[in-house]
C-alpha cells in the first residue's frame, strides 16, 4: 500500500502532471497482489505498474489508497472522525478546533455497535455540546469513505446493514461516496487544496513552517498554478523563485529562536 502511494506521488512529480490529479486521478500503481486486494483483475506479477481505473473500481485519487484509508482508521474499525480530520488538515488546511478535554470519547469496542450503525452512534455523540463543535466538521466528511473498511477494502454493508455514505460540508454542500467527495473538493475547495499543497511543499523547501508574512508568496504561487494547468513544475518553479526561498537563511547564519 505504501508503495502505491509513493509511486503515485513520484509519477505526478516526475511526469509534471496537474497536481489536481492527487484528488481525482483515473489511475494508480498496483501489482497483482494489491490489485486482487482491491478487486481489480488482469494485473499479473509482483512488479508495480500504472493501472487505469474506471468507475467500477470505485477508486481514484489519494483518498482511495489503502495506505491513507488504513492510516486514518482505528485498529478494529474505521474512523470517519480521523478520516474527516485528515482531509480537513492535510488536503484543505482547515483543521477543526481542538477537542474539549472533558468530552467523552467515541466507544471503540464491538459491543457498542451492536444494533446501531456507526453513523447513528456518531449522531448520538454529537448531542454532547462539548463534542459537537469539532465533530460536526469532521464526521460528515469522513463518512463518505465508509464503504472502505479499516484496511481499505470495499464493502457494501456493515454486517446486514447497508453502508450509508452520504455526507456534507458545513456550508451545506452534499455528496455521496468518495467519487462525489473528490468532485466537491475539486469544484468548491480547489483554492484551499492548492494553498495547502503549496504550503506543505514550501515548508519542506524552507525547513520551517510557513509564516504570516509568506502568505503573499503562497497566493502568488497558487495563482501561477491556476494559470498553468496546475502543473507540478509550476509549483516547484514558483517556490524556487519565491522571496521566502530566495532569502532563506543558510545553516551558517544560525537557526531561528
Backbone as numpy.savetxt, mean C-alpha at the origin, in Angstrom:
# Nx Ny Nz CAx CAy CAz Cx Cy Cz
7.73 -14.47 -2.04 6.90 -13.26 -2.04 7.76 -12.00 -2.04
8.79 -12.02 -1.22 9.70 -10.87 -1.15 10.34 -10.62 -2.50
10.72 -11.69 -3.18 11.39 -11.54 -4.47 10.45 -10.96 -5.52
9.17 -11.32 -5.47 8.20 -10.75 -6.39 8.19 -9.23 -6.28
8.11 -8.73 -5.06 8.03 -7.29 -4.84 9.34 -6.61 -5.22
10.45 -7.23 -4.90 11.75 -6.66 -5.24 11.93 -6.56 -6.75
11.59 -7.62 -7.47 11.71 -7.61 -8.93 10.75 -6.61 -9.56
9.57 -6.48 -8.97 8.57 -5.54 -9.45 9.10 -4.10 -9.35
9.66 -3.75 -8.19 10.23 -2.42 -8.02 11.39 -2.20 -8.99
12.29 -3.17 -9.08 13.45 -3.03 -9.97 13.02 -2.83 -11.42
11.96 -3.51 -11.83 11.49 -3.37 -13.22 11.01 -1.95 -13.48
10.19 -1.42 -12.59 9.67 -0.07 -12.77 10.82 0.94 -12.79
11.80 0.71 -11.93 12.96 1.60 -11.85 13.84 1.49 -13.09
14.27 0.29 -13.42 15.24 0.11 -14.50 14.65 0.30 -15.89
13.37 0.01 -16.05 12.71 0.18 -17.34 12.05 1.55 -17.48
12.24 2.40 -16.48 11.71 3.76 -16.49 10.21 3.76 -16.76
9.50 2.94 -16.02 8.06 2.85 -16.16 7.38 3.96 -15.36
6.13 4.28 -15.68 5.39 5.26 -14.87 5.23 4.75 -13.43
5.49 5.60 -12.46 5.42 5.16 -11.06 3.99 4.80 -10.65
3.00 5.24 -11.40 1.61 4.88 -11.12 1.41 3.37 -11.22
2.30 2.69 -11.94 2.19 1.24 -12.06 2.40 0.53 -10.73
2.97 1.21 -9.76 3.03 0.61 -8.43 1.62 0.28 -7.93
0.63 1.04 -8.38 -0.74 0.84 -7.93 -1.56 -0.07 -8.83
-1.36 0.00 -10.13 -2.29 -0.72 -11.01 -1.63 -1.53 -12.12
-0.37 -1.92 -11.95 0.31 -2.69 -13.00 -0.46 -3.96 -13.33
-0.57 -4.26 -14.62 -1.26 -5.48 -15.05 -0.25 -6.61 -15.26
0.79 -6.62 -14.47 1.82 -7.66 -14.52 2.46 -7.78 -13.15
3.15 -8.87 -12.94 3.98 -9.03 -11.75 5.09 -10.01 -12.09
5.85 -10.46 -11.09 6.95 -11.38 -11.32 6.75 -12.63 -10.47
6.67 -13.78 -11.16 6.33 -15.03 -10.50 7.21 -16.16 -10.99
7.36 -17.18 -10.14 7.84 -18.48 -10.61 6.68 -19.47 -10.47
6.92 -20.71 -10.79 5.83 -21.69 -10.80 5.19 -21.82 -9.42
6.00 -21.89 -8.38 5.48 -22.10 -7.04 4.58 -20.95 -6.59
5.02 -19.73 -6.80 4.22 -18.58 -6.37 3.00 -18.40 -7.27
3.15 -18.69 -8.56 2.01 -18.59 -9.48 0.91 -19.56 -9.07
1.28 -20.79 -8.75 0.29 -21.77 -8.31 -0.36 -21.33 -6.99
0.42 -20.75 -6.13 -0.10 -20.22 -4.86 -1.16 -19.16 -5.11
-0.93 -18.34 -6.14 -1.89 -17.31 -6.51 -3.03 -17.84 -7.37
-2.95 -19.10 -7.78 -3.98 -19.67 -8.64 -3.82 -19.30 -10.10
-2.58 -19.04 -10.51 -2.28 -18.66 -11.90 -1.58 -19.83 -12.58
-2.08 -20.24 -13.71 -1.54 -21.40 -14.43 -0.52 -20.99 -15.49
0.12 -21.98 -16.09 1.02 -21.82 -17.24 2.31 -21.07 -16.91
2.72 -21.07 -15.65 4.03 -20.53 -15.28 4.84 -21.71 -14.75
5.89 -22.07 -15.45 6.64 -23.28 -15.12 8.08 -22.94 -14.74
8.63 -23.69 -13.81 10.03 -23.54 -13.45 10.26 -22.69 -12.22
11.49 -22.75 -11.72 11.86 -22.06 -10.48 12.20 -20.59 -10.70
12.53 -20.22 -11.95 12.97 -18.86 -12.21 11.79 -17.89 -12.24
11.98 -16.75 -11.61 10.97 -15.70 -11.66 11.02 -15.02 -13.03
9.84 -14.68 -13.55 9.76 -13.97 -14.81 8.53 -13.06 -14.80
8.50 -12.09 -15.71 7.37 -11.18 -15.80 6.16 -11.94 -16.32
5.04 -11.77 -15.62 3.81 -12.48 -15.97 2.68 -11.47 -16.10
1.97 -11.52 -17.22 0.83 -10.63 -17.43 -0.35 -11.08 -16.57
-1.11 -10.13 -16.06 -2.27 -10.42 -15.23 -3.53 -9.93 -15.92
-4.61 -10.63 -15.72 -5.90 -10.14 -16.19 -6.84 -10.05 -14.99
-8.05 -9.58 -15.24 -8.98 -9.35 -14.12 -9.33 -10.65 -13.40
-9.22 -11.77 -14.10 -9.56 -13.04 -13.45 -8.58 -13.39 -12.33
-7.37 -12.87 -12.41 -6.40 -13.17 -11.35 -6.71 -12.37 -10.08
-7.50 -11.30 -10.23 -7.89 -10.43 -9.11 -6.68 -9.75 -8.48
-5.61 -9.65 -9.23 -4.39 -9.03 -8.72 -3.91 -7.96 -9.68
-3.13 -7.05 -9.15 -2.56 -5.97 -9.93 -2.08 -4.87 -9.00
-0.82 -4.51 -9.11 -0.27 -3.50 -8.24 0.24 -4.08 -6.94
0.98 -3.26 -6.21 1.70 -3.73 -5.03 0.78 -4.16 -3.90
-0.44 -3.62 -3.84 -1.34 -3.97 -2.75 -1.80 -5.42 -2.81
-1.66 -6.07 -3.94 -2.07 -7.47 -4.05 -0.88 -8.42 -4.00
0.30 -7.91 -3.70 1.46 -8.79 -3.52 1.34 -9.53 -2.20
1.66 -10.81 -2.21 1.60 -11.60 -1.00 2.47 -11.04 0.11
3.60 -10.43 -0.25 4.50 -9.88 0.76 3.82 -8.76 1.54
3.13 -7.87 0.86 2.45 -6.74 1.52 1.26 -7.25 2.32
0.51 -8.17 1.76 -0.68 -8.71 2.43 -0.30 -9.46 3.71
0.82 -10.18 3.67 1.29 -10.90 4.86 1.86 -9.93 5.89
2.62 -8.96 5.43 3.21 -7.96 6.31 2.14 -7.22 7.12
0.99 -6.99 6.50 -0.07 -6.20 7.14 -1.17 -7.06 7.75
-0.85 -8.29 8.10 -1.79 -9.19 8.77 -1.29 -9.52 10.16
-2.19 -10.04 10.98 -1.81 -10.60 12.27 -1.37 -12.05 12.06
-0.76 -12.68 13.05 -0.30 -14.06 12.88 -1.40 -15.06 12.54
-2.61 -14.82 13.06 -3.67 -15.82 12.87 -4.83 -15.34 12.01
-4.83 -14.09 11.60 -5.94 -13.58 10.79 -5.51 -12.31 10.08
-6.35 -11.88 9.13 -6.10 -10.61 8.47 -6.33 -9.45 9.43
-5.85 -8.28 9.05 -6.05 -7.09 9.87 -6.38 -5.90 8.96
-7.66 -5.63 8.72 -8.02 -4.44 7.94 -7.44 -3.17 8.56
-7.28 -3.18 9.89 -6.71 -2.01 10.57 -5.27 -1.80 10.08
-4.45 -2.84 10.13 -3.05 -2.72 9.70 -2.96 -2.41 8.21
-3.81 -3.04 7.41 -3.77 -2.80 5.97 -4.19 -1.38 5.64
-5.24 -0.90 6.28 -5.67 0.47 6.05 -4.63 1.47 6.50
-4.04 1.22 7.65 -2.99 2.10 8.18 -1.78 2.12 7.25
-1.41 0.97 6.72 -0.26 0.88 5.81 -0.51 1.70 4.55
-1.71 1.63 4.01 -2.05 2.40 2.82 -2.00 3.89 3.12
-2.59 4.31 4.21 -2.61 5.72 4.57 -1.20 6.26 4.80
-0.38 5.51 5.51 0.96 5.98 5.86 1.94 5.87 4.71
1.99 4.70 4.06 3.05 4.42 3.10 2.72 4.79 1.67
1.45 4.83 1.31 1.09 5.20 -0.06 0.58 6.62 -0.17
-0.08 7.13 0.87 -0.70 8.44 0.77 -0.08 9.49 1.68
0.74 9.07 2.63 1.32 10.04 3.55 0.28 10.73 4.41
-0.78 9.99 4.75 -1.88 10.54 5.56 -2.07 9.67 6.80
-1.10 9.63 7.69 -1.20 8.73 8.85 -2.38 9.11 9.74
-3.07 8.11 10.29 -4.16 8.40 11.23 -3.59 8.93 12.54
-4.42 9.53 13.38 -3.93 10.02 14.67 -3.48 8.86 15.54
-2.61 9.11 16.50 -2.15 8.02 17.38 -3.32 7.47 18.19
-3.27 6.17 18.51 -4.38 5.55 19.24 -4.48 6.05 20.67
-5.69 6.04 21.17 -5.92 6.35 22.58 -5.28 5.25 23.41
-4.36 5.58 24.32 -3.69 4.53 25.11 -4.65 3.71 25.97
-5.85 4.24 26.21 -6.83 3.53 27.02 -7.85 2.76 26.19
-7.72 2.83 24.88 -8.68 2.14 24.02 -8.45 0.64 24.08
-9.51 -0.16 24.18 -9.34 -1.62 24.23 -8.91 -2.16 22.87
-8.06 -3.18 22.85 -7.61 -3.75 21.57 -8.71 -4.58 20.93
-8.62 -4.72 19.61 -9.53 -5.61 18.90 -9.17 -7.04 19.27
-10.16 -7.90 19.59 -9.83 -9.27 19.97 -9.11 -10.02 18.88
-8.21 -10.91 19.27 -7.38 -11.61 18.28 -7.48 -13.13 18.40
-8.45 -13.62 19.15 -8.58 -15.07 19.26 -9.76 -15.55 18.42
-9.70 -16.80 18.02 -10.70 -17.36 17.12 -12.10 -17.33 17.71
-12.24 -17.55 19.03 -13.56 -17.60 19.65 -14.29 -16.27 19.53
-13.53 -15.18 19.50 -14.16 -13.86 19.42 -14.90 -13.67 18.11
-14.55 -14.45 17.09 -15.14 -14.27 15.78 -16.24 -15.28 15.48
-16.54 -16.13 16.44 -17.60 -17.11 16.23 -18.96 -16.40 16.17
-19.68 -16.61 15.09 -20.99 -16.02 14.94 -20.99 -14.58 14.49
-19.82 -14.02 14.17 -19.74 -12.63 13.72 -18.62 -12.50 12.70
-18.81 -11.61 11.73 -17.76 -11.35 10.76 -16.79 -10.33 11.33
-15.62 -10.26 10.72 -14.63 -9.28 11.16 -15.18 -7.87 11.02
-15.93 -7.61 9.95 -16.52 -6.29 9.76 -17.46 -5.95 10.93
-18.28 -6.90 11.35 -19.22 -6.65 12.45 -18.49 -6.35 13.75
-17.41 -7.07 14.01 -16.64 -6.84 15.22 -15.96 -5.47 15.17
-15.49 -5.08 13.98 -14.85 -3.78 13.84 -15.86 -2.64 14.03
-17.06 -2.81 13.51 -18.11 -1.80 13.71 -18.40 -1.65 15.20
-18.50 -2.79 15.90 -18.74 -2.76 17.34 -17.58 -2.06 18.05
-16.38 -2.32 17.61 -15.18 -1.72 18.22 -15.21 -0.21 18.08
-15.70 0.28 16.94 -15.72 1.73 16.70 -16.81 2.45 17.49
-17.67 1.71 18.17 -18.67 2.35 19.01 -18.03 3.04 20.22
-16.84 2.58 20.59 -16.09 3.24 21.65 -15.50 4.53 21.08
-15.84 5.70 21.64 -15.34 6.97 21.11 -13.82 7.03 21.04
-13.15 6.36 21.98 -11.70 6.35 21.97 -11.11 5.59 20.80
-11.90 4.72 20.20 -11.43 3.92 19.07 -11.83 4.54 17.73
-12.98 5.22 17.72 -13.57 5.67 16.47 -12.68 6.63 15.70
-12.00 7.56 16.38 -11.23 8.59 15.69 -10.18 8.01 14.76
-9.51 6.94 15.20 -8.48 6.29 14.37 -9.11 5.32 13.37
-9.98 4.47 13.88 -10.44 3.33 13.09 -11.36 3.72 11.94
-12.08 4.82 12.07 -12.97 5.21 10.99 -12.17 5.53 9.72
-10.91 5.93 9.87 -10.08 6.24 8.72 -9.40 5.00 8.13
-9.11 4.03 8.98 -8.31 2.87 8.54 -9.15 1.68 8.11
-10.15 1.34 8.91 -10.86 0.07 8.76 -11.49 -0.09 7.39
-12.18 0.94 6.93 -12.94 0.81 5.68 -12.06 0.83 4.45
-10.79 1.20 4.59 -9.85 1.07 3.48 -9.29 -0.34 3.46
-8.85 -0.81 4.62 -8.28 -2.15 4.70 -9.27 -3.25 4.38
-10.56 -3.00 4.62 -11.58 -4.03 4.37 -11.66 -4.40 2.89
-11.22 -3.50 2.01 -11.24 -3.78 0.57 -10.32 -4.94 0.20
-9.37 -5.27 1.08 -8.42 -6.35 0.81 -8.79 -7.65 1.53
-9.99 -7.71 2.09 -10.38 -8.86 2.88 -10.55 -10.15 2.09
-10.66 -10.04 0.76 -10.70 -11.28 -0.03 -9.35 -11.99 -0.04
-8.31 -11.29 0.39 -6.99 -11.92 0.54 -6.81 -12.30 2.00
-6.48 -13.55 2.25 -6.33 -14.00 3.63 -5.01 -13.49 4.22
-4.67 -13.98 5.39 -3.51 -13.46 6.13 -2.18 -13.72 5.43
-2.15 -14.65 4.47 -0.92 -14.93 3.73 -1.11 -14.71 2.24
-2.09 -13.89 1.87 -2.21 -13.42 0.50 -2.93 -14.32 -0.47
-3.60 -15.36 -0.01 -4.38 -16.22 -0.91 -5.80 -15.67 -1.04
-6.37 -15.81 -2.23 -7.71 -15.31 -2.48 -8.75 -16.22 -1.82
-9.79 -15.60 -1.27 -10.88 -16.37 -0.66 -12.19 -15.64 -0.95
-13.23 -16.39 -1.03 -14.56 -15.82 -1.25 -15.35 -15.74 0.05
-14.96 -16.57 1.04 -15.76 -16.65 2.27 -14.88 -16.74 3.51
-15.47 -16.30 4.64 -14.95 -16.66 5.96 -15.79 -17.85 6.40
-15.27 -19.03 6.30 -16.10 -20.19 6.65 -17.29 -20.26 5.72
-18.49 -20.04 6.27 -19.71 -20.07 5.46 -20.23 -18.68 5.13
-19.51 -17.64 5.53 -19.96 -16.27 5.32 -19.20 -15.64 4.16
-19.93 -15.08 3.20 -19.30 -14.44 2.05 -18.56 -13.17 2.48
-17.36 -13.00 1.98 -16.55 -11.83 2.30 -17.21 -10.58 1.73
-17.33 -9.56 2.55 -17.86 -8.26 2.12 -16.68 -7.29 2.06
-16.30 -6.88 0.84 -15.11 -6.04 0.68 -15.45 -4.61 0.29
-16.68 -4.18 0.56 -17.06 -2.81 0.27 -16.47 -1.87 1.32
-15.80 -0.82 0.86 -15.19 0.14 1.76 -15.42 1.56 1.30
-14.87 2.51 2.03 -15.04 3.92 1.67 -13.95 4.75 2.34
-13.66 5.90 1.75 -12.82 6.89 2.38 -13.71 7.84 3.17
-13.10 8.58 4.08 -13.90 9.46 4.92 -14.53 10.60 4.12
-14.08 10.82 2.88 -14.71 11.84 2.04 -15.97 11.31 1.36
-16.30 10.04 1.64 -17.51 9.43 1.09 -17.30 8.59 -0.15
-16.09 8.59 -0.72 -15.80 7.78 -1.91 -15.87 6.30 -1.57
-16.67 5.56 -2.33 -16.88 4.14 -2.06 -16.15 3.28 -3.10
-15.85 2.05 -2.72 -15.21 1.10 -3.61 -15.51 -0.30 -3.10
-15.31 -1.27 -3.96 -15.56 -2.67 -3.60 -14.41 -3.52 -4.11
-13.55 -3.95 -3.20 -12.45 -4.83 -3.57 -11.20 -4.08 -3.98
-10.11 -4.82 -4.16 -8.80 -4.21 -4.41 -8.70 -3.46 -5.73
-9.35 -3.95 -6.79 -9.24 -3.28 -8.09 -9.90 -1.91 -8.06
-11.06 -1.82 -7.45 -11.73 -0.52 -7.34 -10.97 0.40 -6.40
-10.39 -0.15 -5.34 -9.58 0.67 -4.43 -8.40 1.27 -5.18
-7.72 0.46 -6.00 -6.60 0.97 -6.78 -7.01 2.13 -7.66
-8.18 2.00 -8.30 -8.64 3.07 -9.19 -8.98 4.34 -8.43
-9.52 4.20 -7.24 -9.79 5.39 -6.41 -8.48 6.07 -6.03
-7.48 5.27 -5.67 -6.18 5.84 -5.31 -5.59 6.61 -6.49
-5.73 6.08 -7.69 -5.17 6.73 -8.87 -5.98 7.96 -9.27
-7.29 7.84 -9.27 -8.14 8.91 -9.78 -8.33 10.06 -8.80
-8.32 9.75 -7.50 -8.65 10.79 -6.52 -7.54 11.08 -5.52
-6.55 10.20 -5.43 -5.48 10.41 -4.47 -4.10 10.34 -5.13
-4.07 10.62 -6.42 -2.79 10.53 -7.14 -1.78 11.53 -6.61
-2.21 12.75 -6.32 -1.28 13.77 -5.81 -0.67 13.32 -4.49
-1.50 12.77 -3.62 -0.99 12.29 -2.34 0.01 11.16 -2.53
-0.29 10.25 -3.47 0.62 9.14 -3.73 1.94 9.65 -4.30
1.89 10.53 -5.28 3.12 11.05 -5.89 3.95 11.83 -4.87
3.29 12.56 -4.01 4.00 13.32 -2.98 4.67 12.40 -1.99
3.95 11.37 -1.55 4.52 10.43 -0.59 5.69 9.66 -1.20
5.56 9.23 -2.45 6.66 8.52 -3.10 7.87 9.42 -3.25
7.65 10.66 -3.65 8.74 11.61 -3.80 9.45 11.84 -2.47
8.68 12.01 -1.41 9.28 12.23 -0.09 10.07 10.99 0.37
9.56 9.81 0.06 10.26 8.59 0.47 11.61 8.45 -0.24
11.63 8.70 -1.56 12.88 8.59 -2.31 13.83 9.73 -1.93
13.28 10.92 -1.70 14.11 12.05 -1.28 14.73 11.79 0.09
13.97 11.22 0.99 14.50 10.86 2.31 15.69 9.91 2.18
15.54 8.91 1.30 16.64 7.96 1.07 17.86 8.69 0.49
17.62 9.60 -0.44 18.73 10.31 -1.10 19.45 11.25 -0.15
18.70 11.88 0.76 19.30 12.86 1.67 19.88 12.23 2.92
19.39 11.07 3.28 19.82 10.45 4.53 19.21 11.12 5.74
18.09 11.80 5.53 17.36 12.46 6.62 15.90 12.58 6.22
15.08 12.90 7.18 13.68 13.10 6.89 13.43 14.38 6.12
12.29 14.43 5.43 11.90 15.63 4.69 11.38 16.67 5.68
11.86 17.91 5.56 11.48 19.00 6.46 10.47 19.92 5.79
9.90 20.82 6.58 8.90 21.75 6.05 9.48 22.61 4.93
10.78 22.93 5.03 11.39 23.79 4.02 11.72 23.03 2.72
11.47 21.73 2.69 11.65 20.95 1.46 10.37 20.86 0.65
9.26 21.38 1.17 7.97 21.15 0.54 7.88 21.71 -0.88
8.47 22.89 -1.09 8.43 23.48 -2.43 9.16 22.60 -3.44
10.28 22.04 -3.02 11.05 21.15 -3.91 10.26 19.88 -4.21
9.61 19.34 -3.19 8.80 18.14 -3.38 7.67 18.42 -4.37
6.99 19.55 -4.21 5.89 19.89 -5.11 6.38 20.09 -6.53
7.55 20.68 -6.69 8.11 20.88 -8.02 8.39 19.54 -8.70
8.90 18.58 -7.95 9.16 17.25 -8.51 7.85 16.57 -8.89
6.83 16.70 -8.05 5.52 16.12 -8.35 4.97 16.75 -9.63
5.12 18.04 -9.79 4.65 18.73 -11.01 5.37 18.19 -12.23
6.67 17.94 -12.10 7.43 17.39 -13.21 6.96 15.99 -13.56
6.65 15.19 -12.55 6.12 13.85 -12.80 4.81 13.92 -13.57
3.91 14.80 -13.14 2.62 14.94 -13.80 2.78 15.34 -15.26
3.79 16.14 -15.55 3.98 16.65 -16.91 4.74 15.68 -17.81
5.27 14.61 -17.24 6.12 13.68 -18.01 5.73 12.23 -17.81
4.44 11.96 -17.82 3.93 10.59 -17.81 4.36 9.81 -16.57
4.69 10.51 -15.48 5.04 9.89 -14.20 6.23 8.94 -14.29
7.15 9.20 -15.21 8.29 8.30 -15.40 9.24 8.33 -14.21
9.76 7.16 -13.86 10.65 7.06 -12.71 11.90 7.92 -12.90
12.40 8.01 -14.13 13.60 8.82 -14.37 13.36 10.28 -14.04
12.13 10.76 -14.24 11.80 12.15 -13.93 11.89 12.37 -12.42
11.44 11.40 -11.66 11.53 11.47 -10.20 12.99 11.53 -9.75
13.82 10.65 -10.28 15.23 10.61 -9.89 15.95 11.88 -10.32
15.70 12.32 -11.55 16.35 13.54 -12.04 15.91 14.76 -11.22
14.63 14.80 -10.88 14.12 15.92 -10.09 14.77 15.98 -8.72
14.97 14.83 -8.11 15.61 14.80 -6.79 17.07 15.24 -6.89
17.78 14.75 -7.89 19.20 15.10 -8.05 19.37 16.60 -8.27
18.43 17.22 -8.99 18.54 18.65 -9.29 17.91 19.54 -8.22
17.28 18.94 -7.23 16.55 19.72 -6.23 17.51 20.43 -5.28
17.14 21.60 -4.76 17.98 22.30 -3.78 18.34 21.46 -2.55
17.41 20.67 -1.98 17.82 19.87 -0.82 18.96 18.91 -1.13
18.93 18.31 -2.32 19.99 17.36 -2.67 21.27 18.09 -3.06
21.14 19.17 -3.84 22.31 19.93 -4.28 23.05 20.57 -3.11
22.31 20.92 -2.07 22.91 21.64 -0.95 23.05 20.78 0.31
22.92 19.47 0.15 23.01 18.61 1.33 24.40 18.69 1.94
24.46 18.45 3.22 25.73 18.50 3.93 26.51 17.22 3.75
27.79 17.31 3.51 28.63 16.14 3.40 28.96 15.56 4.75
29.48 14.34 4.76 29.83 13.69 6.02 30.86 14.51 6.81
31.79 15.18 6.11 32.83 15.92 6.79 32.31 17.15 7.51
31.08 17.57 7.11 30.51 18.77 7.71 29.81 18.47 9.03
29.74 17.19 9.36 29.08 16.82 10.62 27.63 16.48 10.39
27.01 15.97 11.42 25.62 15.55 11.35 24.74 16.54 12.09
23.46 16.54 11.70 22.51 17.43 12.37 22.42 17.09 13.84
22.13 18.09 14.61 21.87 17.85 16.02 23.05 18.02 16.88
